[in-house]
């Protein structure tokens, strides 16, 4: 069932009304609380600008970090308010609380072309327990609800799911809509060939995704440490590589079931340890030395994965091919990122999900060459696993107009 979005609201429902907007302003901060990457703030701008242009008055809620129900200066949204003010053509007001009289008053007095940002929702004890009293209190802050926080949609919290039970219309923002469209279409009706690339450290966190995707893709290319668990299932020597022993049996089952649709690296870049990156060298997958570990896919694999991506019409990527944080083990990841960027140019739909993969693509300067880079790590994984996201489920259905 499609969900209503801000674009389904009438002028009457928007003009002069307070829009309670849940955004995902969970940005990375350095030790001085300076924002090191404002992608998530920028990603919320289309919705905020849409609301402002239609005369609505955004009252914005977000979480930041894990303050565990206590007000902690380190997790204040104050720096976000400053950055937001630089990015929008509206005045940004910040109130250091969320469910207080002061916040209520500020929301009631909010003027045209003003945005009110309230303090971190996770400073409140009831947020993560989805306390109905908090949800009702939050609902008082707006005349309708907009959820644009895709990155938090897999959590049933008071400000993501709970509040939508008390405030209608409850609609998706433009970022939320975009995320659901890209990920949803890739799964429901991908243009073929549909190639997916999965990597990262652990197979255990991605088993459900593998199981979902294997039914839908034309090819599933495996990289990252997870490849080593499959190698072990094939009876290969994996040396000191990261292998999840308790998942070897499951990996064997997946290989039996998927046949030739699961593709594993032919070669590996190995080294005695990460600190010994200078000793990195390529070996065939049959030749991983007993006293070394695989830290990246090998050069032949990088090339053949690149070719598979180049010939695809839909590409979905989650999880780096190697320890991309430590060169030269970033080569496989960069090869995939570059091949995807080129595929986009040739008309393919290219989607990157997962926090570290998105960071790798941004680091490579290729983020704007992808059709879509998801802002939601955990949320995109849960969506790809076929799970319902509570923050989305709680929104109004389009048909129930
Ligand atoms: P994402 O956030 O994109 O979903 P993950 O969190 O699953 O990705 O995995 C990212 C991590 O996997 C990175 O920190 C990377 O260093 C690690 N990784 C990738 N390949 C290997 C490998 N061969 N050995 C150890 N760690 C690896
Ligand atoms: Mg990660």
CSV table of C-alpha atoms and ligand atoms in Angstrom, one decimal:
chain,number,residue,atom,x,y,z
A,1,UNK,CA,0.0,0.0,0.0
A,2,UNK,CA,1.4,3.4,-1.0
A,3,UNK,CA,1.7,6.0,1.8
A,4,UNK,CA,0.5,9.6,1.5
A,5,UNK,CA,3.3,12.1,1.0
A,6,UNK,CA,3.5,15.9,1.6
A,7,UNK,CA,2.5,16.2,-2.1
A,8,UNK,CA,-0.8,14.6,-1.4
A,9,UNK,CA,-1.8,17.4,1.0
A,10,UNK,CA,-4.1,20.2,-0.2
A,11,UNK,CA,-3.1,23.9,0.0
A,12,UNK,CA,-5.6,24.2,2.8
A,13,UNK,CA,-3.9,21.5,4.8
A,14,UNK,CA,-0.6,23.2,4.4
A,15,UNK,CA,-0.9,27.0,4.4
A,16,UNK,CA,-0.3,28.5,7.8
A,17,UNK,CA,-0.3,25.1,9.5
A,18,UNK,CA,2.5,23.8,11.7
A,19,UNK,CA,4.1,20.7,10.2
A,20,UNK,CA,5.6,18.5,12.8
A,21,UNK,CA,8.5,17.0,10.8
A,22,UNK,CA,10.6,14.1,12.0
A,23,UNK,CA,14.0,14.3,10.2
A,24,UNK,CA,17.1,12.2,10.6
A,25,UNK,CA,19.7,14.8,11.6
A,26,UNK,CA,21.9,12.1,13.2
A,27,UNK,CA,25.1,13.5,11.8
A,28,UNK,CA,28.7,12.6,12.7
A,29,UNK,CA,30.3,15.2,15.0
A,30,UNK,CA,34.0,15.5,15.9
A,31,UNK,CA,35.3,16.0,19.5
A,32,UNK,CA,34.5,19.8,19.2
A,33,UNK,CA,30.9,19.0,18.2
A,34,UNK,CA,31.6,20.2,14.7
A,35,UNK,CA,29.6,18.5,12.0
A,36,UNK,CA,31.9,16.4,9.8
A,37,UNK,CA,29.4,15.4,7.2
A,38,UNK,CA,26.1,17.3,6.7
A,39,UNK,CA,24.6,14.9,4.0
A,40,UNK,CA,21.7,14.1,6.2
A,41,UNK,CA,20.8,17.8,6.8
A,42,UNK,CA,21.0,18.5,3.1
A,43,UNK,CA,18.9,15.4,2.4
A,44,UNK,CA,16.0,17.0,4.5
A,45,UNK,CA,16.0,20.2,2.5
A,46,UNK,CA,13.6,19.2,-0.3
A,47,UNK,CA,10.9,18.5,2.3
A,48,UNK,CA,11.6,21.6,4.4
A,49,UNK,CA,11.6,23.8,1.4
A,50,UNK,CA,8.5,22.2,0.0
A,51,UNK,CA,6.7,22.9,3.3
A,52,UNK,CA,8.0,26.5,3.5
A,53,UNK,CA,7.0,27.2,-0.2
A,54,UNK,CA,3.4,26.0,0.6
A,55,UNK,CA,3.2,28.3,3.6
A,56,UNK,CA,3.5,25.6,6.3
A,57,UNK,CA,5.7,26.1,9.4
A,58,UNK,CA,8.1,23.3,10.1
A,59,UNK,CA,8.6,22.2,13.7
A,60,UNK,CA,11.4,19.7,13.4
A,61,UNK,CA,12.3,16.7,15.6
A,62,UNK,CA,15.4,14.5,15.3
A,63,UNK,CA,17.6,12.3,17.4
A,64,UNK,CA,21.4,12.5,17.5
A,65,UNK,CA,23.6,9.7,18.8
A,66,UNK,CA,22.7,7.6,21.8
A,67,UNK,CA,22.3,9.8,24.8
A,68,UNK,CA,20.0,7.1,26.4
A,69,UNK,CA,17.3,9.3,27.8
A,70,UNK,CA,19.5,11.9,29.4
A,71,UNK,CA,20.3,15.5,28.2
A,72,UNK,CA,24.0,15.4,27.2
A,73,UNK,CA,25.7,18.5,25.8
A,74,UNK,CA,27.7,16.3,23.4
A,75,UNK,CA,24.5,15.2,21.7
A,76,UNK,CA,22.8,18.6,21.4
A,77,UNK,CA,21.2,19.5,18.1
A,78,UNK,CA,22.5,23.1,18.5
A,79,UNK,CA,25.2,22.7,15.9
A,80,UNK,CA,22.7,21.2,13.6
A,81,UNK,CA,20.5,24.3,14.0
A,82,UNK,CA,23.4,26.5,13.0
A,83,UNK,CA,24.2,24.4,9.9
A,84,UNK,CA,20.5,24.2,8.9
A,85,UNK,CA,20.3,28.0,9.1
A,86,UNK,CA,23.2,28.3,6.6
A,87,UNK,CA,21.4,25.9,4.2
A,88,UNK,CA,17.8,27.3,4.2
A,89,UNK,CA,16.4,30.6,3.2
A,90,UNK,CA,14.3,30.7,6.4
A,91,UNK,CA,15.0,31.7,9.9
A,92,UNK,CA,15.9,28.8,12.2
A,93,UNK,CA,14.9,28.9,15.8
A,94,UNK,CA,16.2,26.4,18.3
A,95,UNK,CA,14.6,25.5,21.6
A,96,UNK,CA,16.6,23.4,24.1
A,97,UNK,CA,13.8,21.1,25.0
A,98,UNK,CA,11.2,19.0,23.2
A,99,UNK,CA,8.0,18.4,25.2
A,100,UNK,CA,8.0,21.4,27.5
A,101,UNK,CA,5.8,24.5,27.7
A,102,UNK,CA,8.6,26.5,26.1
A,103,UNK,CA,8.6,24.2,23.1
A,104,UNK,CA,4.8,24.4,22.9
A,105,UNK,CA,4.9,28.2,23.0
A,106,UNK,CA,7.6,28.4,20.4
A,107,UNK,CA,5.6,26.2,18.1
A,108,UNK,CA,2.4,28.1,18.6
A,109,UNK,CA,4.2,31.4,17.9
A,110,UNK,CA,6.2,30.1,14.9
A,111,UNK,CA,5.8,32.6,12.0
A,112,UNK,CA,5.8,32.4,8.2
A,113,UNK,CA,9.2,31.4,6.7
A,114,UNK,CA,10.5,30.2,10.1
A,115,UNK,CA,11.7,26.7,11.1
A,116,UNK,CA,11.7,25.6,14.7
A,117,UNK,CA,14.2,22.9,15.6
A,118,UNK,CA,13.6,21.2,19.0
A,119,UNK,CA,16.3,19.5,21.1
A,120,UNK,CA,17.3,15.8,20.6
A,121,UNK,CA,14.3,13.5,21.0
A,122,UNK,CA,16.5,10.9,22.7
A,123,UNK,CA,17.1,13.2,25.6
A,124,UNK,CA,13.5,12.1,26.6
A,125,UNK,CA,13.1,8.8,28.5
A,126,UNK,CA,9.9,7.9,26.6
A,127,UNK,CA,11.3,8.2,23.1
A,128,UNK,CA,12.9,4.8,22.7
A,129,UNK,CA,10.2,3.1,24.7
A,130,UNK,CA,7.6,4.7,22.5
A,131,UNK,CA,5.7,6.0,25.5
A,132,UNK,CA,2.2,6.9,24.4
A,133,UNK,CA,2.2,9.9,26.8
A,134,UNK,CA,5.2,11.3,25.1
A,135,UNK,CA,3.8,10.5,21.6
A,136,UNK,CA,0.6,12.5,22.6
A,137,UNK,CA,2.7,15.4,23.9
A,138,UNK,CA,4.7,15.5,20.7
A,139,UNK,CA,1.5,15.5,18.6
A,140,UNK,CA,0.5,18.8,20.3
A,141,UNK,CA,3.5,20.5,18.6
A,142,UNK,CA,2.0,20.3,15.1
A,143,UNK,CA,-1.1,20.4,13.0
A,144,UNK,CA,0.0,17.5,10.9
A,145,UNK,CA,2.9,15.0,10.9
A,146,UNK,CA,5.6,14.4,8.3
A,147,UNK,CA,8.0,11.6,8.7
A,148,UNK,CA,11.2,12.2,6.6
A,149,UNK,CA,13.5,10.2,8.8
A,150,UNK,CA,14.1,7.1,6.7
A,151,UNK,CA,17.2,6.4,8.7
A,152,UNK,CA,15.1,6.0,11.9
A,153,UNK,CA,12.1,4.4,10.3
A,154,UNK,CA,13.0,0.9,11.4
A,155,UNK,CA,12.6,2.0,15.1
A,156,UNK,CA,9.2,2.2,16.7
A,157,UNK,CA,9.9,5.2,18.8
A,158,UNK,CA,7.6,8.0,20.1
A,159,UNK,CA,8.8,10.5,17.5
A,160,UNK,CA,8.8,8.1,14.5
A,161,UNK,CA,5.9,5.8,14.9
A,162,UNK,CA,4.0,6.7,18.1
A,163,UNK,CA,3.3,10.3,17.2
A,164,UNK,CA,1.6,9.3,14.0
A,165,UNK,CA,-1.1,7.6,16.0
A,166,UNK,CA,-2.2,10.9,17.5
A,167,UNK,CA,-1.7,13.4,14.6
A,168,UNK,CA,-3.2,13.3,11.2
A,169,UNK,CA,-2.6,13.7,8.3
A,170,UNK,CA,0.5,11.7,8.9
A,171,UNK,CA,2.5,11.6,5.7
A,172,UNK,CA,5.9,10.8,4.2
A,173,UNK,CA,8.4,13.5,3.4
A,174,UNK,CA,10.1,13.7,0.0
A,175,UNK,CA,13.3,12.0,1.2
A,176,UNK,CA,11.3,9.2,2.7
A,177,UNK,CA,9.4,8.8,-0.5
A,178,UNK,CA,12.6,8.8,-2.6
A,179,UNK,CA,14.2,6.1,-0.4
A,180,UNK,CA,11.1,3.9,-0.5
A,181,UNK,CA,10.7,4.3,-4.3
A,182,UNK,CA,14.3,3.4,-5.1
A,183,UNK,CA,14.7,0.5,-2.7
A,184,UNK,CA,11.1,-0.7,-3.3
A,185,UNK,CA,11.3,-0.6,-7.1
A,186,UNK,CA,14.6,-2.4,-7.1
A,187,UNK,CA,13.0,-5.3,-5.2
A,188,UNK,CA,9.6,-5.2,-6.9
A,189,UNK,CA,10.3,-4.6,-10.5
A,190,UNK,CA,14.0,-4.2,-11.3
A,191,UNK,CA,15.2,-3.6,-14.9
A,192,UNK,CA,17.3,-6.6,-15.8
A,193,UNK,CA,20.0,-7.7,-15.5
A,194,UNK,CA,19.7,-7.0,-11.8
A,195,UNK,CA,23.1,-7.3,-10.1
A,196,UNK,CA,23.6,-7.0,-6.4
A,197,UNK,CA,26.9,-6.7,-4.6
A,198,UNK,CA,27.2,-7.6,-0.9
A,199,UNK,CA,30.2,-7.1,1.3
A,200,UNK,CA,31.1,-5.9,4.7
A,201,UNK,CA,32.5,-7.5,7.8
A,202,UNK,CA,29.8,-10.0,8.8
A,203,UNK,CA,27.7,-12.4,7.1
A,204,UNK,CA,25.5,-12.8,10.2
A,205,UNK,CA,24.0,-9.3,9.9
A,206,UNK,CA,23.2,-9.9,6.2
A,207,UNK,CA,21.8,-13.4,6.0
A,208,UNK,CA,18.2,-12.2,5.7
A,209,UNK,CA,19.2,-9.8,2.9
A,210,UNK,CA,21.1,-12.5,1.1
A,211,UNK,CA,18.0,-14.8,1.3
A,212,UNK,CA,15.7,-12.1,0.0
A,213,UNK,CA,18.0,-10.9,-2.8
A,214,UNK,CA,18.9,-14.4,-4.0
A,215,UNK,CA,15.3,-14.9,-5.2
A,216,UNK,CA,15.3,-11.6,-7.1
A,217,UNK,CA,18.7,-11.0,-8.6
A,218,UNK,CA,20.4,-12.3,-11.8
A,219,UNK,CA,23.7,-12.3,-9.9
A,220,UNK,CA,24.8,-11.8,-6.4
A,221,UNK,CA,28.5,-10.8,-6.1
A,222,UNK,CA,30.0,-11.4,-2.7
A,223,UNK,CA,33.0,-9.5,-1.3
A,224,UNK,CA,34.3,-8.3,2.1
A,225,UNK,CA,35.1,-10.6,4.9
A,226,UNK,CA,31.9,-12.4,4.3
A,227,UNK,CA,33.4,-14.0,1.3
A,228,UNK,CA,35.8,-16.0,3.6
A,229,UNK,CA,32.9,-17.7,5.4
A,230,UNK,CA,31.8,-18.9,1.9
A,231,UNK,CA,35.3,-20.0,1.1
A,232,UNK,CA,35.4,-22.0,4.3
A,233,UNK,CA,32.1,-23.6,3.2
A,234,UNK,CA,33.8,-24.6,-0.1
A,235,UNK,CA,36.6,-26.2,1.9
A,236,UNK,CA,39.2,-23.6,1.1
A,237,UNK,CA,42.0,-22.4,3.4
A,238,UNK,CA,41.2,-19.0,4.8
A,239,UNK,CA,44.2,-18.4,6.9
A,240,UNK,CA,43.7,-15.6,9.5
A,241,UNK,CA,40.8,-14.1,7.7
A,242,UNK,CA,37.6,-13.2,9.5
A,243,UNK,CA,35.4,-16.3,9.3
A,244,UNK,CA,32.2,-16.8,11.2
A,245,UNK,CA,32.5,-20.4,12.1
A,246,UNK,CA,28.9,-20.8,13.2
A,247,UNK,CA,27.7,-19.6,9.8
A,248,UNK,CA,29.7,-21.9,7.6
A,249,UNK,CA,27.0,-24.5,7.4
A,250,UNK,CA,24.5,-21.8,6.4
A,251,UNK,CA,26.8,-20.5,3.8
A,252,UNK,CA,27.0,-24.0,2.3
A,253,UNK,CA,23.3,-24.2,2.2
A,254,UNK,CA,23.0,-20.9,0.4
A,255,UNK,CA,25.6,-22.0,-2.2
A,256,UNK,CA,23.6,-25.2,-2.8
A,257,UNK,CA,20.4,-23.3,-3.2
A,258,UNK,CA,21.6,-20.4,-5.3
A,259,UNK,CA,23.7,-22.4,-7.8
A,260,UNK,CA,25.5,-20.0,-10.1
A,261,UNK,CA,23.7,-16.9,-9.0
A,262,UNK,CA,26.1,-16.4,-6.0
A,263,UNK,CA,29.5,-15.3,-7.3
A,264,UNK,CA,32.5,-15.4,-5.1
A,265,UNK,CA,35.9,-13.7,-5.5
A,266,UNK,CA,38.4,-15.6,-7.7
A,267,UNK,CA,41.3,-13.9,-6.0
A,268,UNK,CA,42.1,-12.1,-2.8
A,269,UNK,CA,44.4,-9.4,-1.6
A,270,UNK,CA,46.0,-10.7,1.6
A,271,UNK,CA,48.6,-9.5,4.2
A,272,UNK,CA,50.0,-10.9,7.5
A,273,UNK,CA,47.9,-8.2,9.3
A,274,UNK,CA,46.3,-4.8,8.7
A,275,UNK,CA,49.3,-3.1,10.1
A,276,UNK,CA,51.4,-4.9,7.6
A,277,UNK,CA,49.6,-3.3,4.6
A,278,UNK,CA,52.9,-2.8,2.8
A,279,UNK,CA,53.2,-6.5,2.5
A,280,UNK,CA,49.8,-6.8,0.7
A,281,UNK,CA,49.8,-9.1,-2.3
A,282,UNK,CA,47.3,-10.9,-4.5
A,283,UNK,CA,46.7,-14.6,-4.4
A,284,UNK,CA,44.2,-17.0,-6.0
A,285,UNK,CA,41.4,-17.9,-3.7
A,286,UNK,CA,42.9,-21.4,-3.5
A,287,UNK,CA,46.2,-20.0,-2.3
A,288,UNK,CA,45.4,-17.9,0.8
A,289,UNK,CA,48.4,-18.5,3.1
A,290,UNK,CA,47.7,-20.0,6.4
A,291,UNK,CA,49.4,-17.1,8.3
A,292,UNK,CA,47.8,-14.3,6.3
A,293,UNK,CA,44.3,-12.8,6.0
A,294,UNK,CA,42.1,-11.6,3.2
A,295,UNK,CA,41.5,-7.8,3.5
A,296,UNK,CA,40.2,-7.1,0.0
A,297,UNK,CA,39.0,-8.9,-3.1
A,298,UNK,CA,41.9,-9.4,-5.6
A,299,UNK,CA,42.6,-7.4,-8.8
A,300,UNK,CA,41.0,-10.0,-11.1
A,301,UNK,CA,37.8,-10.0,-9.0
A,302,UNK,CA,37.7,-6.2,-8.9
A,303,UNK,CA,37.8,-6.3,-12.7
A,304,UNK,CA,35.3,-9.0,-13.3
A,305,UNK,CA,32.9,-7.5,-10.7
A,306,UNK,CA,33.3,-4.2,-12.5
A,307,UNK,CA,32.3,-5.8,-15.8
A,308,UNK,CA,29.3,-7.5,-14.2
A,309,UNK,CA,28.2,-4.1,-12.9
A,310,UNK,CA,28.8,-2.4,-16.3
A,311,UNK,CA,26.4,-4.8,-18.0
A,312,UNK,CA,23.6,-4.5,-15.5
A,313,UNK,CA,20.5,-2.3,-15.7
A,314,UNK,CA,19.9,-2.3,-11.9
A,315,UNK,CA,22.7,-2.4,-9.4
A,316,UNK,CA,22.2,-2.6,-5.6
A,317,UNK,CA,25.3,-2.4,-3.4
A,318,UNK,CA,25.6,-3.0,0.3
A,319,UNK,CA,28.9,-3.5,2.1
A,320,UNK,CA,32.5,-2.6,1.2
A,321,UNK,CA,34.6,-5.2,-0.7
A,322,UNK,CA,37.5,-4.9,1.7
A,323,UNK,CA,38.9,-2.9,4.6
A,324,UNK,CA,38.5,0.3,2.5
A,325,UNK,CA,39.5,2.4,5.5
A,326,UNK,CA,43.1,1.1,5.1
A,327,UNK,CA,44.7,1.5,1.7
A,328,UNK,CA,45.6,-0.5,-0.4
A,329,UNK,CA,42.6,-2.6,0.8
A,330,UNK,CA,40.3,0.0,-0.7
A,331,UNK,CA,40.9,-1.0,-4.3
A,332,UNK,CA,38.0,-3.5,-4.7
A,333,UNK,CA,35.6,-1.1,-3.1
A,334,UNK,CA,36.7,1.7,-5.4
A,335,UNK,CA,36.5,-0.5,-8.5
A,336,UNK,CA,32.8,-1.3,-7.7
A,337,UNK,CA,32.1,2.4,-6.9
A,338,UNK,CA,33.6,3.5,-10.2
A,339,UNK,CA,31.9,0.8,-12.2
A,340,UNK,CA,28.6,1.8,-10.7
A,341,UNK,CA,29.2,5.5,-11.5
A,342,UNK,CA,29.8,4.5,-15.1
A,343,UNK,CA,26.8,2.3,-15.2
A,344,UNK,CA,24.6,5.2,-14.0
A,345,UNK,CA,25.9,7.2,-17.0
A,346,UNK,CA,24.8,4.3,-19.3
A,347,UNK,CA,21.3,4.5,-18.0
A,348,UNK,CA,21.4,1.9,-15.2
A,349,UNK,CA,19.7,2.5,-11.9
A,350,UNK,CA,22.4,2.3,-9.2
A,351,UNK,CA,21.6,2.2,-5.5
A,352,UNK,CA,24.0,2.2,-2.6
A,353,UNK,CA,22.7,1.2,0.9
A,354,UNK,CA,24.6,0.8,4.2
A,355,UNK,CA,26.5,3.4,6.2
A,356,UNK,CA,30.0,2.3,5.4
A,357,UNK,CA,29.3,1.8,1.7
A,358,UNK,CA,27.8,5.3,1.5
A,359,UNK,CA,30.9,6.7,3.3
A,360,UNK,CA,33.2,4.9,0.8
A,361,UNK,CA,31.3,6.3,-2.2
A,362,UNK,CA,31.3,9.8,-0.7
A,363,UNK,CA,35.1,9.5,0.1
A,364,UNK,CA,35.6,8.5,-3.6
A,365,UNK,CA,33.7,11.6,-4.7
A,366,UNK,CA,31.2,9.5,-6.6
A,367,UNK,CA,28.1,10.0,-4.5
A,368,UNK,CA,26.4,12.2,-7.0
A,369,UNK,CA,27.1,9.7,-9.8
A,370,UNK,CA,24.8,7.1,-8.2
A,371,UNK,CA,21.1,7.1,-8.9
A,372,UNK,CA,20.5,6.9,-5.1
A,373,UNK,CA,22.7,6.7,-2.0
A,374,UNK,CA,20.5,5.7,0.9
A,375,UNK,CA,20.7,7.8,4.0
A,376,UNK,CA,19.6,4.9,6.1
A,377,UNK,CA,22.0,2.2,7.1
A,378,UNK,CA,20.0,-0.1,9.4
A,379,UNK,CA,16.7,1.0,7.9
A,380,UNK,CA,17.8,0.2,4.3
A,381,UNK,CA,19.0,-3.3,5.4
A,382,UNK,CA,15.7,-4.0,7.2
A,383,UNK,CA,13.8,-2.8,4.2
A,384,UNK,CA,15.8,-5.1,1.9
A,385,UNK,CA,15.2,-8.0,4.3
A,386,UNK,CA,11.5,-7.5,3.5
A,387,UNK,CA,10.6,-6.2,7.0
A,388,UNK,CA,8.0,-3.6,7.6
A,389,UNK,CA,9.4,-0.3,8.9
A,390,UNK,CA,7.3,0.9,11.9
A,391,UNK,CA,7.9,4.6,11.0
A,392,UNK,CA,6.4,4.0,7.5
A,393,UNK,CA,3.6,1.7,8.5
A,394,UNK,CA,2.3,4.3,10.9
A,395,UNK,CA,1.7,6.8,8.1
A,396,UNK,CA,-1.7,7.4,6.3
A,397,UNK,CA,-2.4,5.1,3.3
A,398,UNK,CA,-2.9,6.9,0.1
A,399,UNK,CA,-6.2,5.1,-0.7
A,400,UNK,CA,-7.7,6.2,2.6
A,401,UNK,CA,-7.9,9.8,1.4
B,1,LIG,P1,27.7,-1.2,5.6
B,1,LIG,O1,27.8,-0.2,6.7
B,1,LIG,O2,27.9,-0.5,4.2
B,1,LIG,O3,26.4,-2.0,5.6
B,1,LIG,P2,29.2,-3.1,7.0
B,1,LIG,O4,29.0,-2.4,8.2
B,1,LIG,O5,28.5,-4.4,6.8
B,1,LIG,O6,28.9,-2.2,5.7
B,1,LIG,O7,30.8,-3.5,6.8
B,1,LIG,C1,31.8,-2.5,6.8
B,1,LIG,C2,33.0,-3.0,7.4
B,1,LIG,O8,33.5,-4.2,6.8
B,1,LIG,C3,34.2,-2.0,7.1
B,1,LIG,O9,34.5,-1.4,8.4
B,1,LIG,C4,35.3,-2.8,6.5
B,1,LIG,O10,36.5,-2.5,7.1
B,1,LIG,C5,34.9,-4.2,6.9
B,1,LIG,N1,35.5,-5.2,6.0
B,1,LIG,C6,35.3,-5.4,4.7
B,1,LIG,N2,36.0,-6.4,4.2
B,1,LIG,C7,36.7,-6.9,5.3
B,1,LIG,C8,37.7,-8.0,5.4
B,1,LIG,N3,38.0,-8.7,4.3
B,1,LIG,N4,38.1,-8.2,6.6
B,1,LIG,C9,37.7,-7.5,7.7
B,1,LIG,N5,36.9,-6.5,7.6
B,1,LIG,C10,36.3,-6.2,6.4
B,2,LIG,MG1,28.3,-0.5,8.8
